GROMACS .gro file of C-alpha atoms in nm:
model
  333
    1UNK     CA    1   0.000   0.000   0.000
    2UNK     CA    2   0.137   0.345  -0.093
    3UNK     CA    3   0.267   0.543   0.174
    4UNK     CA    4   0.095   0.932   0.280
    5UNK     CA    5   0.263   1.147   0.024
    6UNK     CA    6   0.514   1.356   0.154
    7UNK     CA    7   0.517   1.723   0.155
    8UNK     CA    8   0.665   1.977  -0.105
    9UNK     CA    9   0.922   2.157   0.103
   10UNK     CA   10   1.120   2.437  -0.040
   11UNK     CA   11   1.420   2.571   0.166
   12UNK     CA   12   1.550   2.906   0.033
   13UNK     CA   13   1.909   2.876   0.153
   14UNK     CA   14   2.172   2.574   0.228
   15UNK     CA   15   2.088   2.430   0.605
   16UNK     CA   16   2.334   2.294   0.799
   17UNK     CA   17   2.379   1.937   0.638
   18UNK     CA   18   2.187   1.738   0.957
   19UNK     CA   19   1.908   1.955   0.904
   20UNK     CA   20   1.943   1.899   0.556
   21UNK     CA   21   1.936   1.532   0.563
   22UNK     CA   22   1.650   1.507   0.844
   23UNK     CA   23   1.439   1.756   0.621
   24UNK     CA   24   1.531   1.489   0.288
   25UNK     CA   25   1.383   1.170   0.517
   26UNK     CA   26   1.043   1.354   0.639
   27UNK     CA   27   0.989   1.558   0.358
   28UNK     CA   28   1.000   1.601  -0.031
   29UNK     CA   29   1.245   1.884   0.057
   30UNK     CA   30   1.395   2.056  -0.198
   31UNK     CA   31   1.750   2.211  -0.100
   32UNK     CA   32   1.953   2.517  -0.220
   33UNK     CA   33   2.288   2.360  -0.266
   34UNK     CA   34   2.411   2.632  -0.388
   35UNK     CA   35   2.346   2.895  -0.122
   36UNK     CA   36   2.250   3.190  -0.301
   37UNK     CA   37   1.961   3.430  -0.263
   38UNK     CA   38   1.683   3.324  -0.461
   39UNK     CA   39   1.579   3.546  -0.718
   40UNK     CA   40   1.260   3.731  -0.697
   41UNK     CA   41   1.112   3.503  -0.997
   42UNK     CA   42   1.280   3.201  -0.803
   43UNK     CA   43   1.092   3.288  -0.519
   44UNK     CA   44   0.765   3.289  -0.698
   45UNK     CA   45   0.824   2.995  -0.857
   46UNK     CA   46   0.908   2.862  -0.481
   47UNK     CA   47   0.524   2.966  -0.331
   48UNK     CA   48   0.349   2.831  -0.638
   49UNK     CA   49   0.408   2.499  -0.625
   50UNK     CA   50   0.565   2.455  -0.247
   51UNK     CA   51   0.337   2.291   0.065
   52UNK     CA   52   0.604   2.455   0.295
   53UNK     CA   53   0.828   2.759   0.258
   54UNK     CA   54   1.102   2.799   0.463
   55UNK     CA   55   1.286   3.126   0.397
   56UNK     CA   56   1.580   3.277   0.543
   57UNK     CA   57   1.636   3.719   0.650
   58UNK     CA   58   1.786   3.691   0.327
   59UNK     CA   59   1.415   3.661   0.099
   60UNK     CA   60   1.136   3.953   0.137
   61UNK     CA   61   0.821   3.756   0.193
   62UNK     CA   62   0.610   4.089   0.122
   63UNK     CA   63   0.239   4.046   0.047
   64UNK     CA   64   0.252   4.106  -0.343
   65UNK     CA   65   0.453   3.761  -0.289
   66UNK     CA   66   0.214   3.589  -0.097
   67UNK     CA   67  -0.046   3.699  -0.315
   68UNK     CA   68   0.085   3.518  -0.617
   69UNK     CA   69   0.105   3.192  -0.372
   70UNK     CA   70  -0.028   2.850  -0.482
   71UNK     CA   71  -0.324   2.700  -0.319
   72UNK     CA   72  -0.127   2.415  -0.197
   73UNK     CA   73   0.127   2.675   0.049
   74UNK     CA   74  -0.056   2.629   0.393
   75UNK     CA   75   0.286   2.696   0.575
   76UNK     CA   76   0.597   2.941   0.542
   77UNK     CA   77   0.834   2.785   0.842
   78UNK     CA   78   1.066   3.111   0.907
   79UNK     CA   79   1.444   2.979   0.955
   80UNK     CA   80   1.502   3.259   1.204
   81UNK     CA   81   1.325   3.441   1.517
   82UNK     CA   82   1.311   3.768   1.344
   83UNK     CA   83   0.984   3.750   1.112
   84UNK     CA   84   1.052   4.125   0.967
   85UNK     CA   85   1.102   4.021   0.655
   86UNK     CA   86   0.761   3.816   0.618
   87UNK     CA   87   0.373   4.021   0.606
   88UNK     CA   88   0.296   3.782   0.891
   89UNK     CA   89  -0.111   4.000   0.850
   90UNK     CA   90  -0.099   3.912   0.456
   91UNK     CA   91  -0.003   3.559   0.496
   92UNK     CA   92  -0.294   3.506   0.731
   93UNK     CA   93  -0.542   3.658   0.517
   94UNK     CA   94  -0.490   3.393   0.227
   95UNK     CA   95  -0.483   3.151   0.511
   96UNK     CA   96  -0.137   3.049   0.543
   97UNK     CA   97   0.055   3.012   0.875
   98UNK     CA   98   0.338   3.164   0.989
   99UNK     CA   99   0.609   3.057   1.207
  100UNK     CA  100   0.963   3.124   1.320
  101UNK     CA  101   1.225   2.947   1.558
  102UNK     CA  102   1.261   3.134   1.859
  103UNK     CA  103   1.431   3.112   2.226
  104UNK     CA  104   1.753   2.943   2.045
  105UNK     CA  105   1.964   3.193   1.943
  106UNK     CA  106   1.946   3.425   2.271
  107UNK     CA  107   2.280   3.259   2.403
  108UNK     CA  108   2.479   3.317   2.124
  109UNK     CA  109   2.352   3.642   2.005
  110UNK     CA  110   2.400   3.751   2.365
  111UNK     CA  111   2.790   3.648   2.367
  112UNK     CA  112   2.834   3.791   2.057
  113UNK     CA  113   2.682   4.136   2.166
  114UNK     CA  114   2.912   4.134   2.509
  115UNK     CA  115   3.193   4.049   2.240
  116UNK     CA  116   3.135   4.411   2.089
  117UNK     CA  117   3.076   4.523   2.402
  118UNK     CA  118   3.423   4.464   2.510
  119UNK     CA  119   3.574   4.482   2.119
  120UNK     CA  120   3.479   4.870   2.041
  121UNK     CA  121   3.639   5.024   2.397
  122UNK     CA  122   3.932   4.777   2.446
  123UNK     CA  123   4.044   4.872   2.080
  124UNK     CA  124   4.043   4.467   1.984
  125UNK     CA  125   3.981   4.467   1.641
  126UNK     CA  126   4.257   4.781   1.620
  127UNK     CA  127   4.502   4.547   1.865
  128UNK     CA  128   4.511   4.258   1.638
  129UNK     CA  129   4.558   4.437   1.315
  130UNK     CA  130   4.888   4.558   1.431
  131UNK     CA  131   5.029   4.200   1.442
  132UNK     CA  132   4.907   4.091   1.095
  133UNK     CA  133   4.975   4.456   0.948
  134UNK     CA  134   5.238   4.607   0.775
  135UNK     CA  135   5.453   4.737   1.038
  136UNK     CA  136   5.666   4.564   1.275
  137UNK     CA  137   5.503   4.566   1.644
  138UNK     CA  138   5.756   4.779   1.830
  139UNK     CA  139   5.625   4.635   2.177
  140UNK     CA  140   5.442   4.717   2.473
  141UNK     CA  141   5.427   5.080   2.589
  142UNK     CA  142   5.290   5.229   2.869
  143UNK     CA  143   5.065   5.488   2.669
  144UNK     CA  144   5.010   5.274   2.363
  145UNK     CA  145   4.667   5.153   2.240
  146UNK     CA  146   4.502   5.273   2.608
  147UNK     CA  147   4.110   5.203   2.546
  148UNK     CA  148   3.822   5.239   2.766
  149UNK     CA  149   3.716   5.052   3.104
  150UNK     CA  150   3.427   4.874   3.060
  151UNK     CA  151   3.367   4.753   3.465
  152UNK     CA  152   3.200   5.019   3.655
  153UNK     CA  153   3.003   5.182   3.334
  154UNK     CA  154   2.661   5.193   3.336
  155UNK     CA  155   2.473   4.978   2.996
  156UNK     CA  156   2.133   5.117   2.852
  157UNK     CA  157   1.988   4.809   2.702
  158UNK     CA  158   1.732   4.887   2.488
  159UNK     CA  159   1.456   4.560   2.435
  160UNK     CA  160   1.491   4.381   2.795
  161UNK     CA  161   1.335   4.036   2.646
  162UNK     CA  162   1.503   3.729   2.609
  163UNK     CA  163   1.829   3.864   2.435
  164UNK     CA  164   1.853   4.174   2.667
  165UNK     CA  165   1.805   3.987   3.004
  166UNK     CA  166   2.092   3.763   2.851
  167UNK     CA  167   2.325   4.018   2.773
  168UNK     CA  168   2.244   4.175   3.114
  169UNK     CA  169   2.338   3.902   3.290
  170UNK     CA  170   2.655   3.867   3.099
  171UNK     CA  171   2.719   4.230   3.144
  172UNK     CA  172   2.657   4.242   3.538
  173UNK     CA  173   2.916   3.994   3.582
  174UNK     CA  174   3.172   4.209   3.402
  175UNK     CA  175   3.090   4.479   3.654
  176UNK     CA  176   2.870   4.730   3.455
  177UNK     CA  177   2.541   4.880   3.611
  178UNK     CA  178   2.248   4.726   3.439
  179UNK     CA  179   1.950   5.008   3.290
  180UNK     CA  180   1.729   4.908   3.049
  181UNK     CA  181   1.420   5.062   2.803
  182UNK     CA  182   1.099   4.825   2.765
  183UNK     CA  183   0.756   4.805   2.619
  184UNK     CA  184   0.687   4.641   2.980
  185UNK     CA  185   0.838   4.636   3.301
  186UNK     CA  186   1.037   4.298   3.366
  187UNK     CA  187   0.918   4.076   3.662
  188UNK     CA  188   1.043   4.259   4.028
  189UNK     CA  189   1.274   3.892   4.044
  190UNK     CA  190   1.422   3.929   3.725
  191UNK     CA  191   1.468   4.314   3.794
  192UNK     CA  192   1.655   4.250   4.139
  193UNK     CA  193   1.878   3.905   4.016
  194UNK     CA  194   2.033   4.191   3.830
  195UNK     CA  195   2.045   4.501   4.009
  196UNK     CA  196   1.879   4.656   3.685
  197UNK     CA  197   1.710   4.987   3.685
  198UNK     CA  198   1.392   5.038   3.464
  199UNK     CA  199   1.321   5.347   3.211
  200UNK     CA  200   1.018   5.426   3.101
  201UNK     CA  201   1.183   5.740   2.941
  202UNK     CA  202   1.420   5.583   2.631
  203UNK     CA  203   1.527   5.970   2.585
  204UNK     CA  204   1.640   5.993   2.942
  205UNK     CA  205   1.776   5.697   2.963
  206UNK     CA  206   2.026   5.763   2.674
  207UNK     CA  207   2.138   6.076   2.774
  208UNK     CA  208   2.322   5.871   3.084
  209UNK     CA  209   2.466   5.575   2.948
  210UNK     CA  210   2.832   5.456   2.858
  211UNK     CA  211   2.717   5.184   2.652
  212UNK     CA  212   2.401   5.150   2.477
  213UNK     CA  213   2.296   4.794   2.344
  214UNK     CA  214   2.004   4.759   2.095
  215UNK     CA  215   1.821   4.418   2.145
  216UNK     CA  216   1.519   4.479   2.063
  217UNK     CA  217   1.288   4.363   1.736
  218UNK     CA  218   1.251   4.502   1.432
  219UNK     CA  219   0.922   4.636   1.408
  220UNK     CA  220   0.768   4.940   1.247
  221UNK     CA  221   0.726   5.084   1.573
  222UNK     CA  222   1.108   5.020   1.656
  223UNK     CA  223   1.197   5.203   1.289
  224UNK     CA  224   1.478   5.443   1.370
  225UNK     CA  225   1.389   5.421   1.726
  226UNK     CA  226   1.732   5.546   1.767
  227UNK     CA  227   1.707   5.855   1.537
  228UNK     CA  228   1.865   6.125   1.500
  229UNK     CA  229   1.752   6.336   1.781
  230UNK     CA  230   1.780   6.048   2.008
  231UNK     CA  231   2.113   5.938   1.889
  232UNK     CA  232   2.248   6.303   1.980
  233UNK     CA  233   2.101   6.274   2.346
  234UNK     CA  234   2.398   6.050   2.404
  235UNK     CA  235   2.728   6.140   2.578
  236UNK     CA  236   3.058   6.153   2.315
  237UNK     CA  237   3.248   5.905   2.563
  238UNK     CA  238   2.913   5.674   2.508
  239UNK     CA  239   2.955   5.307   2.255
  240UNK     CA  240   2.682   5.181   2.085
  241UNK     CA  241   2.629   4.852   1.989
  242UNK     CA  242   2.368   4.647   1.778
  243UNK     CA  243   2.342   4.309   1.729
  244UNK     CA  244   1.920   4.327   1.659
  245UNK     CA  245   1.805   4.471   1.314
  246UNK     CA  246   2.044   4.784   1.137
  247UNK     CA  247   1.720   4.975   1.092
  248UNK     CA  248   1.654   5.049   1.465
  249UNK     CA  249   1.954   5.282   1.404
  250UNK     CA  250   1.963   5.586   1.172
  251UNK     CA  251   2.303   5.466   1.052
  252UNK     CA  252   2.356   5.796   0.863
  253UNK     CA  253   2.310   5.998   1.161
  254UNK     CA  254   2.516   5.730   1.370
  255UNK     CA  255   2.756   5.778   1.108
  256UNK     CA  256   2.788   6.167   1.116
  257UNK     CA  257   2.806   6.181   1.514
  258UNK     CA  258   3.107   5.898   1.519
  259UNK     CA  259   3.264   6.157   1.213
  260UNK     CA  260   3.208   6.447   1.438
  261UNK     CA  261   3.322   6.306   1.729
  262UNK     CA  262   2.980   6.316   1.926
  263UNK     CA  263   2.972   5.938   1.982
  264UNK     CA  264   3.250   5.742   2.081
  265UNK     CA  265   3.255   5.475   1.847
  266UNK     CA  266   2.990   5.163   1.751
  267UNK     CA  267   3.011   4.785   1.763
  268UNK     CA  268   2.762   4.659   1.472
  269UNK     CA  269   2.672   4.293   1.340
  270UNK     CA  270   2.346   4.430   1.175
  271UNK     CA  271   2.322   4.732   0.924
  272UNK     CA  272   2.010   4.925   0.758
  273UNK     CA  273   2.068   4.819   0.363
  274UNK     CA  274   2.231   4.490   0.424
  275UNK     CA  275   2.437   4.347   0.249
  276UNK     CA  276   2.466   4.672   0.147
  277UNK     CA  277   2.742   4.850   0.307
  278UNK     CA  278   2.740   5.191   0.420
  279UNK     CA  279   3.082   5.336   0.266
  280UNK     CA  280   3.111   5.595   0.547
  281UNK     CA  281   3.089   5.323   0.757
  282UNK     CA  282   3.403   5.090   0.610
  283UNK     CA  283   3.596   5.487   0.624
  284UNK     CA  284   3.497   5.422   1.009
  285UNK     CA  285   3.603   5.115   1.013
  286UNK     CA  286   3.947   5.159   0.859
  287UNK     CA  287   4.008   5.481   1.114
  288UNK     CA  288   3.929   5.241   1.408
  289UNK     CA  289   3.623   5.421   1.525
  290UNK     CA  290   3.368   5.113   1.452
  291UNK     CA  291   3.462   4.755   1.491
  292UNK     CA  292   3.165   4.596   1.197
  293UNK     CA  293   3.062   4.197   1.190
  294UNK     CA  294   2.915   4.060   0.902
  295UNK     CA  295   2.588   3.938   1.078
  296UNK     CA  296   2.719   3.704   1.265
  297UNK     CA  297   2.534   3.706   1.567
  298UNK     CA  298   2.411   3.384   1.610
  299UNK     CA  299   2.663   3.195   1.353
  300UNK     CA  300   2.725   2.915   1.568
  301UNK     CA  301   2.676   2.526   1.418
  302UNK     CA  302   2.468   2.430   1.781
  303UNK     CA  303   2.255   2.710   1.680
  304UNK     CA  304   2.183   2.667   1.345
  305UNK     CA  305   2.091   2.337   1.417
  306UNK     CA  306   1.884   2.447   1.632
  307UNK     CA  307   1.717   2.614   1.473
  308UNK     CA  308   1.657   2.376   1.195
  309UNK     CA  309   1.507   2.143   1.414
  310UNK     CA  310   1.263   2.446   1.562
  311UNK     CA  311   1.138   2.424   1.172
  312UNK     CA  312   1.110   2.067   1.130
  313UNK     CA  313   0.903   2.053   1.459
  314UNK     CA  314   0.690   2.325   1.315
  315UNK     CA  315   0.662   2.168   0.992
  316UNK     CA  316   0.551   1.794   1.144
  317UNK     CA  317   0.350   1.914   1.389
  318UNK     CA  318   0.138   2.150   1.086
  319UNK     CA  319   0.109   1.852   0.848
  320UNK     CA  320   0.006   1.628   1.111
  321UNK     CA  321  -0.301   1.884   1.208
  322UNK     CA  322  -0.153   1.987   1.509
  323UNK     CA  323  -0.129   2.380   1.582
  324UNK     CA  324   0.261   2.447   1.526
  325UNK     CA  325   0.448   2.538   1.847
  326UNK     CA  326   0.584   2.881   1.717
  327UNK     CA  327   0.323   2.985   1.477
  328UNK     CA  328   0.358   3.393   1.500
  329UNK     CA  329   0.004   3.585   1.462
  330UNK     CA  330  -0.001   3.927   1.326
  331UNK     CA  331  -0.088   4.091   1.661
  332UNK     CA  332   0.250   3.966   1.797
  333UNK     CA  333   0.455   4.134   1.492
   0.00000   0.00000   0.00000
């Protein structure tokens, strides 16, 4: 007797082979060995014939994509937390389900946002260039390559969920003074386990911190939530440092203050037009005033395994009739 046929899976980007080869024995899955963006007309190709999408931040999910969607795609299984790059409200009017693979990456985006933390005032990125460049390292000096003390300093972190409570707790044990800016007040416990002091006022806030870390969503409420004006609230000895979406920042403005010398410097793993590059950024970059990742946040194998097996659960649980355990509603975009 024929077996239940399996479902058309289409998987925008190369997985981590495990997932790969798990997705091959449950599904029909169809992989992108080659690892490149789909095209736009790849992408509606992709929706027109799949049972399952699962897209990357790389592919724009917008609603004049969903629209051209085949009546067979019940499911677009998100390979990421972030869902900013899928309408979550359009997908749900042509009855499709959304979901994403949260509450893996918080570890690792966390250690990779105390990273910059420490990278941008201890002059790291500057340190080790020296070694590899073309100079000869004349040794150590007394007054040579003096950065900034990060124990003692007080962090503004800006989106205290799962990432921000993370990085908090990684912060408080390198000695900084924990504030933060929420939608919501954390739980009193959570609050007191780290010594953290809550501001309703974001503008107020800023104006007192060393170190500023944006962990928050992307959202269109969280556009440019550091704009312009708010960015120049901020002390010149003050870092900032963004490991969440680039366009929470004005990067131009960040940009100009760093130039001006208004701002410190920046730590950034996330960036407005990426992969676009902002060239007065790499000019930044070059002078030592930014130390820039290349979205790497949560680039860790355990997590992108992870991950992958957040969407397969999603995926079985939806073709089986069960409610998936991450589906995101609109509400919660």
């Amino acid at each position: 007797m024929p077996g239940k046929k399996k479902p058309l899976v289409v998987i925008t980007r190369k997985l981590p082979d495990p997932v790969e080869t798990r997705m091959r024995e449950l599904f029909d899955a169809r992989l992108n060995v080659e690892d490149r963006p789909m095209t736009q007309p790849e992408l509606v190709a992709a929706v027109k014939e799949a049972d399952v999408l699962v897209p990357t931040v790389t592919d724009q999910i917008d609603a004049a994509l969903i629209a051209q969607a085949g009546d067979n795609l019940k499911l677009i299984a998100n390979f990421g937390n972030g869902v900013d790059k899928i309408d979550v409200a359009a997908a749900a009017r042509k009855g499709i389900t959304v979901t994403n693979t949260p509450n893996v990456l918080t570890e690792d985006t966390a250690d990779m946002t105390m990273a910059l933390m420490l990278a941008v005032p201890r002059r790291l990125a500057e340190g080790a260039n020296v070694l590899t460049g073309d100079k000869k390292w004349a040794g150590w000096s007394p007054t040579w390559m003096l950065g900034r003390r990060i124990w003692g300093k007080r962090l503004g972190i800006v989106g205290m969920g799962r990432i921000g409570t993370a990085v908090a707790r990684r912060a408080k044990a390198f000695g900084l003074s924990i504030h933060y800016h929420n939608r919501h007040r954390v739980l009193p416990a959570v609050e007191d386990g780290l010594e953290a002091t809550y501001w309703e006022s974001l503008d107020q806030m800023l104006a007192r911190m060393d170190i500023i870390s944006v962990n928050c969503p992307s959202t269109p409420a969280t556009f440019h939530l550091l704009s312009a004006r708010r960015l120049a609230l901020l002390q010149p000895t003050a870092y900032v440092v963004n490991t969440a979406r680039g366009d929470i920042i004005d990067e131009e403005a960040l940009v100009k203050l760093i130039q001006d010398g208004k701002i410190a410097g920046a730590g950034l793993d996330v960036y407005e037009h990426e992969p676009a590059l902002n060239a007065k950024l790499l000019k930044l970059a070059a002078r030592n005033k930014v130390v820039l990742l290349p979205h790497m946040g949560s680039a860790t194998l355990e997590g992108r395994i992870d991950m992958g097996e957040k969407v397969i659960i999603n995926i079985r649980a939806f073709v089986d009739g069960h409610r998936p355990p991450d589906r995101v509603l609109p509400l919660r975009t």
